Amino acid sequence: MGKPPTIADVASLAGVHKATASRALNPRTSDQVNAKTARRVLMAAKRLGYQPNALARSLRTNRSATLGVLIPDLTNPLFPLVVRGIEDTIGAHGYTALLANTDNDPLRTQTQFDALLSRKVDGFLIASAMRDDPLLTRVAEQGIPVVLINRTTDAPLFPAVTGDDEAGVATAVEHLVGLGHRHIAHLSGPATVSTGLVRAQAFHHAIAAHSLPEVVVECASYSESAGAAAASCLLEEHPETTAILAGNDMIALGVLQALSERGLDCPREISLIGFNDMLFVDKLTPPLTTVHVPHHRLGAEAAQLLLDQLAGADSTPKRVSLPLRLVVRGSTGSAC
Amino acid sequence: MGKPPTIADVASLAGVHKATASRALNPRTSDQVNAKTARRVLMAAKRLGYQPNALARSLRTNRSATLGVLIPDLTNPLFPLVVRGIEDTIGAHGYTALLANTDNDPLRTQTQFDALLSRKVDGFLIASAMRDDPLLTRVAEQGIPVVLINRTTDAPLFPAVTGDDEAGVATAVEHLVGLGHRHIAHLSGPATVSTGLVRAQAFHHAIAAHSLPEVVVECASYSESAGAAAASCLLEEHPETTAILAGNDMIALGVLQALSERGLDCPREISLIGFNDMLFVDKLTPPLTTVHVPHHRLGAEAAQLLLDQLAGADSTPKRVSLPLRLVVRGSTGSAC
DNA sequence: GACGATAACGCAATCGATTGCAGCCACGCA
DNA sequence: TGCGTGGCTGCAATCGATTGCGTTATCGTC
């Protein structure tokens, strides 16, 4: 119940100076002390249940073995998996993740970021980047290591790990065309984030390659409600549409809702493809055809990149693009 | 790009001693310094973009304004919402949450806990408690403030915020009985966690009150696969079953899977009730009837309790039990 | 027996902020 | 003029660990 033991307690129990105890306890420096003494110190530490004070250590060493993770929305089932990938990777290297929800809110992002910064995290993994992110340009100047996840900035400020959206969209469109669809619409994510823009551009290319009419409606956000609103608008203005490529699975959920409201059957009357393959979309009715993103690996690779950078590798901002694959389920069918 | 400014930089720019700068910057002590000087310091701080070093502060004050949060499984959509409740509450009081996934693994829990402890969190919010948790009994001795969420320990070591499982199960059973079911089975969660046990006991009482036969199969974990396994076993041994109360929604998902494998229709042949009302279960086919748990409030109330405790309120371990309500959707129907 | 080399360890500064205590100054009052 | 009072501010210790540098002890060698 008393205060937790400090290294001074360990040292005096072992009959040595704090400095010696410190060296004995640290694997990196333990060869600077006599093996016998080291054992005594170790025993003493065990006896007292000594746990080093991470704060004090970080203050002195200027390294916290902690990484800040910025997530736009933890309630989107996509991100917990990414987080797992991060934790699995950094945990093995003795790092801990400090999670923060930004809620896609710039102010909140700023606050959270500052909180992490003042806790002296060694680097950041950021999944909440906007294409033109004032925060990130400021961060770039600070020189603190950052790796972007899933979303990138327009300016190539940082290394990033993303899915190969280009290819993902292409195969999705291919699939729909193969089923005979000629009126394919895209409900894009917000153009303020890179995934929204990139997927819309990819859609443009894929559609143009088949000389089909291009219809795109931009959603206000990656959410079910925004998806539903956009879908309503689309169905109103383009009743000829027979297939929809959603900007992500949340938007696809909104589409399903809009469809059922209008009594349109999916996939008989309208085919639908999502993006991300998040948890549970295989349990919808119909099970959602979607572009699978390797969430866990997304986090893991990004974490690895950051660890490399912290270990002093070259910091040329390379961009890693992970292969995506289309998972065909029940929400797509042949055009009537 | 140079090192971030310290309070010494601010002080020298303002032409005062560090101590004065410190007092000027801290609202609690700023009345100890001349208003004019205080303004000078504030200006200097702003000019330099000064951010206090939280590590140094915590080291000195022995308070970190950080709370540790232990989550058994972040990928269960239940918990992100709880986390949001926590963050919303503590954020308003200047606290930050340090999240850790325990994966329901005692070793990992221990590791994560130690990591948080060595970072000197001011208290813990623990959603991963086991009924007889060696970690927690040790923690209780340390005297660090803890509030349990959702799950409790057998020994009343800590305050806790849970759902009123008793009443929740009762109304669920009531609902099924009202639909004419007489062969109701319970697929309980693991008896090693309080929710598993409490709901099973509540089921026992509710069934006994109606003098119905009691069938309970315990699942190995709160997971879809364990639920499916238990459901198979149940349907094998008790084919007369017409209704199932699942220990939680994940288990219910497993049940749905087992049912569809056997070609049994829900709700026509078997009715099913889940527990938690987690994200997306309203989108299943059939939409799941389930007991709604106020996730956000669960986290918020627990956080408030912890904050109270930190603010020095009495620490008599009170237990808060939040009202639950049955959400009737499509997975329950009248017995044939 | 003196000297240099090497291993083992102790000393004290340091990281950045907080805070009890003491000093200083100005002012008021006798 | 002397003294008390109170408002501001500075000094220095402190939190717990790390680390450059200096000191001591030990041993081998000539």
Short mmCIF file of C-alpha atoms in Angstrom, two decimals, chain A residues 1-4 51-56 58-59 62 64-66 73-77 80-81 83-84 87-88 94-101 103 108 112 114-120 140-143 224 250 253 257 278-280 283-285, chain B residues 1-4 51-56 58-59 62 64-66 73-77 80-81 83-84 87-88 94-101 103 108 112 114-120 140-143 224 250 253 257 278-280 283-285:
data_model
loop_
_atom_site.label_atom_id
_atom_site.label_comp_id
_atom_site.label_asym_id
_atom_site.label_seq_id
_atom_site.Cartn_x
_atom_site.Cartn_y
_atom_site.Cartn_z
CA MET A 1 0.00 0.00 0.00
CA GLY A 2 3.06 2.22 0.44
CA LYS A 3 4.47 3.98 -2.54
CA PRO A 4 5.82 1.69 -5.21
CA GLN A 51 8.53 -1.62 -11.89
CA PRO A 52 10.50 1.17 -13.50
CA ASN A 53 8.73 4.50 -13.67
CA ALA A 54 8.20 4.98 -17.37
CA LEU A 55 7.65 8.70 -16.92
CA ALA A 56 10.98 9.30 -15.28
CA SER A 58 11.13 8.94 -20.76
CA LEU A 59 11.89 12.31 -19.30
CA ASN A 62 13.49 11.50 -24.43
CA SER A 64 8.64 6.93 -24.41
CA ALA A 65 8.23 3.62 -26.24
CA THR A 66 4.75 4.86 -26.98
CA ASP A 73 -14.03 6.66 -35.97
CA LEU A 74 -13.52 3.72 -33.72
CA THR A 75 -17.11 2.60 -34.08
CA ASN A 76 -16.46 1.77 -37.70
CA PRO A 77 -15.60 -1.94 -37.45
CA PRO A 80 -10.47 -2.04 -34.50
CA LEU A 81 -8.88 -4.56 -36.83
CA VAL A 83 -5.57 -1.29 -34.39
CA ARG A 84 -5.03 -4.96 -33.72
CA GLU A 87 -0.68 -3.55 -31.55
CA ASP A 88 0.48 -6.97 -32.65
CA GLY A 94 8.14 -3.19 -26.63
CA TYR A 95 6.03 -0.31 -27.80
CA THR A 96 2.59 0.62 -26.60
CA ALA A 97 -0.13 2.34 -28.57
CA LEU A 98 -1.95 5.40 -27.37
CA LEU A 99 -5.30 5.48 -29.12
CA ALA A 100 -7.27 8.57 -29.89
CA ASN A 101 -10.59 9.04 -31.62
CA ASP A 103 -14.38 11.77 -34.89
CA ARG A 108 -10.91 17.35 -31.78
CA GLN A 112 -6.01 14.81 -29.26
CA ASP A 114 -1.54 17.86 -28.74
CA ALA A 115 -2.39 15.59 -25.84
CA LEU A 116 -0.37 12.81 -27.40
CA LEU A 117 2.46 15.11 -28.28
CA SER A 118 2.74 16.44 -24.76
CA ARG A 119 2.98 12.85 -23.62
CA LYS A 120 6.02 12.60 -25.85
CA ALA A 140 5.76 17.63 -40.96
CA GLU A 141 7.71 20.69 -39.92
CA GLN A 142 8.16 19.36 -36.41
CA GLY A 143 10.06 16.43 -37.73
CA GLU A 224 -24.99 5.09 -43.45
CA MET A 250 -21.11 2.11 -44.53
CA LEU A 253 -25.55 0.04 -45.85
CA GLN A 257 -31.78 1.08 -46.68
CA MET A 278 -15.88 -4.82 -42.79
CA LEU A 279 -17.12 -7.14 -40.11
CA PHE A 280 -20.67 -8.45 -40.49
CA LYS A 283 -24.30 -11.47 -42.70
CA LEU A 284 -26.50 -8.91 -44.38
CA THR A 285 -29.33 -9.83 -46.63
CA MET B 1 12.61 21.68 -36.04
CA GLY B 2 14.63 22.44 -32.93
CA LYS B 3 13.60 20.93 -29.64
CA PRO B 4 10.22 22.07 -28.41
CA GLN B 51 3.24 22.89 -24.72
CA PRO B 52 3.95 21.68 -21.22
CA ASN B 53 5.78 18.39 -21.00
CA ALA B 54 3.19 16.09 -19.49
CA LEU B 55 5.87 13.62 -18.46
CA ALA B 56 7.81 16.08 -16.39
CA SER B 58 3.40 13.97 -13.92
CA LEU B 59 6.71 12.98 -12.48
CA ASN B 62 2.38 12.21 -9.28
CA SER B 64 -0.92 12.03 -15.06
CA ALA B 65 -4.47 13.03 -16.01
CA THR B 66 -4.53 9.71 -17.79
CA ASP B 73 -11.96 -7.37 -27.25
CA LEU B 74 -12.07 -4.19 -29.21
CA THR B 75 -13.38 -5.93 -32.30
CA ASN B 76 -16.62 -6.62 -30.50
CA PRO B 77 -18.71 -3.64 -31.62
CA PRO B 80 -16.07 1.03 -29.09
CA LEU B 81 -19.32 2.57 -27.94
CA VAL B 83 -15.06 3.72 -25.07
CA ARG B 84 -16.84 6.66 -26.59
CA GLU B 87 -13.90 9.52 -23.63
CA ASP B 88 -16.81 11.90 -23.77
CA GLY B 94 -9.07 17.08 -18.98
CA TYR B 95 -8.35 13.41 -18.75
CA THR B 96 -7.15 11.18 -21.53
CA ALA B 97 -7.80 7.48 -21.93
CA LEU B 98 -5.09 4.94 -22.51
CA LEU B 99 -6.69 2.00 -24.25
CA ALA B 100 -5.50 -1.57 -24.02
CA ASN B 101 -6.83 -4.74 -25.55
CA ASP B 103 -7.93 -10.33 -25.74
CA ARG B 108 -1.68 -10.23 -21.98
CA GLN B 112 -0.93 -4.40 -20.54
CA ASP B 114 1.79 -3.22 -16.00
CA ALA B 115 2.49 -1.06 -18.99
CA LEU B 116 -0.29 1.28 -17.97
CA LEU B 117 0.75 1.23 -14.36
CA SER B 118 4.32 2.13 -15.17
CA ARG B 119 2.94 5.07 -17.11
CA LYS B 120 1.34 6.14 -13.88
CA ALA B 140 -7.08 -3.91 -4.86
CA GLU B 141 -4.16 -4.13 -2.47
CA GLN B 142 -2.27 -1.44 -4.34
CA GLY B 143 -4.99 1.02 -3.60
CA GLU B 224 -19.69 -16.67 -32.91
CA MET B 250 -22.05 -12.84 -30.80
CA LEU B 253 -24.77 -14.95 -34.52
CA GLN B 257 -25.31 -19.94 -38.43
CA MET B 278 -24.67 -4.38 -30.67
CA LEU B 279 -24.19 -2.52 -33.90
CA PHE B 280 -25.63 -4.13 -37.02
CA LYS B 283 -29.58 -5.53 -40.14
CA LEU B 284 -29.43 -9.28 -39.91
CA THR B 285 -31.99 -11.53 -41.44
#
